[in-house]
Amino acid sequence: MATAHSRVAARFMISPAVLLLLGWMIVPLSMTIYFSFLSYNLLMPGMEEFIGFTNYRFFLTDPAFFAALANTLLLVGGVLVITIVGGTALALLLDQPFWGQGIVRILVIAPFFVMPTVSALVWKNMFMNPVNGLFAHLAKAIGLEPFDFLAHAPLASIILIVAWQWLPFATLILLTALQSLDQEQLEASEMDGANFGNRFIYIVLPHMARAITVVVLIQTIFLLSVFAEILVTTNGGPGYASTNITYLVYAQSLLQFDVGGGSAGGIVAVILANIVAVFLMRMIGKNLEA
Amino acid sequence: MGKISLKNVTKAFGEAMVIPSLDLEIEDGEFVVFVGPSGCGKSTLLRLIAGLEDVTSGVIEIDGRDATEVPPARRGLAMVFQSYALYPHMSVRKNIAFPLKMAKMDAAEQERRVTSAAKILNLTDYLDRRPGQLSGGQRQRVAIGRAIVREPAAFLFDEPLSNLDAALRVNMRLEISELHQSLATTMIYVTHDQVEAMTMADKIVVLHAGRIEQVGSPLDLYRSPANRFVAGFIGSPKMNFISGAEAGKHGAHTIGIRPEHLALSTTEGAWQGKVAVAEHLGSDTFLYVNVNGMDPLTVRTQGEAGIHHGDTVYISPDAEHLHRFDASGKTI
Amino acid sequence: MARRVSNRRKTLVTIVAWAVGIAIFFPILWTILTSFKTEAEAIASPPKFLFFDWTLENYAEVNSRSNYFLHFMNSVIISVGSTLLGLAIAIPAAWSMAFVPGKRTKDVLMWMLSTKMLPPVGVLIPIYLLFRDSGLLDTRLGLVIVLTLINLPIIVWMLFTYFKEIPGEILEAARMDGAGLWEEVVHVLTPMAVPGIASTLLLNIILAWNEAFWTLNLTAAKAAPLTAFIASYSSPEGLFYAKLSAASTLAIAPILVLGWFSQKQLVRGLTFGAVK
Ligand SMILES: Nc1ncnc2c1ncn2[C@@H]1O[C@H](COP(=O)(O)OP(=O)(O)O)[C@@H](O)[C@H]1O
Ligand SMILES: [Mg+2]
């Protein structure tokens, strides 16, 4: 639906966006790749030299890497399980007619709008603090010893905080999907003798499958890069107990100034994210045609 | 002035050849209708003339000047779209004035033209409404108003009535015809509805798979269709086609006879048959008759024929109105 | 279609839904309440819920001690600036892809999306070094540039899905009416797309306001937006609950309000149009 004229105009209009993103992707990424083959420490400028795959070997054999990889998977997996299960349950609940639907909906999605540093600090200090936190008060009230969440279960605590932030996202998307379900389909299945459980398994869940996949993939992209929550709560500790790959790369590059090693880690992170991205893109790409 | 000529125009979308080479002359002031079944390339042809699509090859001339490379805005043509394509965020007044504003016309002249267009189209009371607050027929008028204020060399209409209900369609048809009488500007009108074509056109262009099958006045096409396709497309109910032995008697591969050219009798005639369905419209009666060795025939008789399902009838073709076609479908 | 429901069931659902809703909202509610307490009341045991001496002194103190206003303005400038810049680049791009689609339009869209999936640590070091060497470290301009780039794919995508819903015939009508490219975009496309552009704007301000990787890594003091400023409460100021709460409340309030306005568009924006 176009003429050569408008096609030229279109190319002209799209080029700033394309060139900027191309620059943003290619320039820094190729610098990272280049650095990852150098011995390069910011504290020793001028001493850079080419060392091949040594950085990768060090990074990939470092016990910290395995800890971080495991933590990353646990963090992503834990948050996904909580948000998908919780989000589905909440969506089913909020889809029922009840008084004050609009207000409850607002309350439920609110955590998504809280900046990560605020939610991490509020949870860390006002809830999980073993002396003055609300959980400590609660424990004392029922006669238990207060638990130092961030010292003894740092990763689980971070999973809780991050899940609280992402639960609204999952809920909102699953609720939107649920509301697009044709009521007549449900009524037809009811006429066919399906009870609530049957309807959920055979009608509702298949209808939501797509939305659930989208939630999983998009959250995964963001969850692989969780950073601020770790920085302000545990700094990755104790030891490497709550360090994920993103935090490990940050620590290596900007705390230890090991540009070479950090770059190798960054490339590893890019490769991991790409594996997820391929699946996500397929999903969204299919949708483009529909 | 609005004389448009297409010379050797072709259009392909990628691999698909939608318009194989086509020539056409449209005279100034003519009301030309492009008619043909859905998907035959009518809109594409109109959009080529409008400049909304590039030709793949060939030349389009407007008033003798080569307009092939001229962008749509500078061809001096106005278009009315099927969806009306009104600007939803502008009032009726602003919609109609938009082409004038684009032409940087001074405000007083804009106002004068909008007022006069609104008067012609009965839109004076609606000038401050938004398109969303208008009925289908009113929207259609606004779209026409937006076209006429520009005083274009020619108007292009792409199935402008197909979104209206039947009664309104007849009204608008008349209004557009009247508009053509009073403006005497070239109009090119696309439709798949042969009734619209027959009632409005000075000249009909019948298209089929991107090719022109025939060009002529409505009655030319009715009386002497160039081929079987045109014969079948023009006229309602459709022409009956008979092939085989019966056609051989007339020295043709196929013969065609319109339902209104079949004489009906209950006692004698050329062919005997049984009435399958009788549609009584009051003014006319349409009979669908099964005759041995032929496809069912449609017969049209005036008034209320007292004939019903299951009756035996005799049918005779009017020899003067018999159309003969060869094996390729051409008229003999 | 609302289904017929018994009142008893509706009452039950209402109670459960409100309980769950309040539980999820509770950390925010608690933060807001605490921001009106004195420091002593904030850590009182047992905790005080509503019956305390409401005070505004935390808000006054947060600002006087830490130049809160500067960081607030940094957040505003960075999030609004990067969003407006992003829109200016994305509107023409989305116009092209929605109305003059070519063979490769789909590939370009997918590729833009893929840049969003690049983990930030993959480019942290080069960006950090480039910013250090060009004096962009700890400047608002630097952050505006980075946030524009990281959110550009989302802006393009959202606009694309909105533009797709505008019938191409209307733009063609404008072309026939003599509108040039510029007039077509300014007088016809943009006004028609206002709702879509507005929700894109809103969602991106929210995303930029809450962005907490680049803002933490590329700022120190001068250009730090609220994300980075709040992080400085990590310790030991974090133990002053009332002040932490006041600072936090101020940081999240504007975005909560904006977010509630944009809930519907949120789904579409964050799923790149995959769920509507
Ligand atoms: N932009 C396009 N790209 C590819 N094919 C097209 C395009 N526009 C129209 N066509 C094809 O060209 C043929 C004619 O279309 P059109 O002119 O719209 O038919 P009509 O208006 O007579 O119904 C159709 O087969 C249609 O599929
Ligand atoms: Mg058409």
Short mmCIF file of N, CA and C and ligand atoms in Angstrom, two decimals, chain B residues 38-44 47 82 158-159 190, ligand 2:
data_model
loop_
_atom_site.label_atom_id
_atom_site.label_comp_id
_atom_site.label_asym_id
_atom_site.label_seq_id
_atom_site.Cartn_x
_atom_site.Cartn_y
_atom_site.Cartn_z
N SER B 38 -15.44 -8.98 -6.89
CA SER B 38 -14.48 -8.64 -5.85
C SER B 38 -13.11 -9.25 -6.16
N GLY B 39 -12.06 -8.44 -5.96
CA GLY B 39 -10.71 -8.96 -6.17
C GLY B 39 -10.22 -8.86 -7.60
N CYS B 40 -10.99 -8.20 -8.49
CA CYS B 40 -10.59 -8.18 -9.90
C CYS B 40 -9.63 -7.03 -10.18
N GLY B 41 -9.36 -6.18 -9.21
CA GLY B 41 -8.38 -5.12 -9.40
C GLY B 41 -8.97 -3.73 -9.57
N LYS B 42 -10.23 -3.55 -9.24
CA LYS B 42 -10.87 -2.23 -9.40
C LYS B 42 -10.21 -1.20 -8.50
N SER B 43 -10.07 -1.56 -7.23
CA SER B 43 -9.48 -0.59 -6.29
C SER B 43 -8.05 -0.29 -6.69
N THR B 44 -7.34 -1.33 -7.10
CA THR B 44 -5.95 -1.13 -7.48
C THR B 44 -5.86 -0.13 -8.63
N ARG B 47 -6.52 3.32 -7.38
CA ARG B 47 -5.40 3.83 -6.58
C ARG B 47 -4.21 4.18 -7.45
N GLN B 82 -14.11 3.96 0.76
CA GLN B 82 -15.17 3.07 1.22
C GLN B 82 -15.45 3.26 2.70
N ASP B 158 -14.36 4.91 -4.28
CA ASP B 158 -14.11 3.47 -4.15
C ASP B 158 -15.23 2.85 -3.32
N GLU B 159 -16.15 2.19 -3.97
CA GLU B 159 -17.29 1.54 -3.32
C GLU B 159 -17.86 2.40 -2.20
N VAL B 190 -16.01 3.16 -8.46
CA VAL B 190 -15.74 1.73 -8.42
C VAL B 190 -16.85 1.02 -7.66
MG MG D 2 -11.88 -2.83 -3.64
#
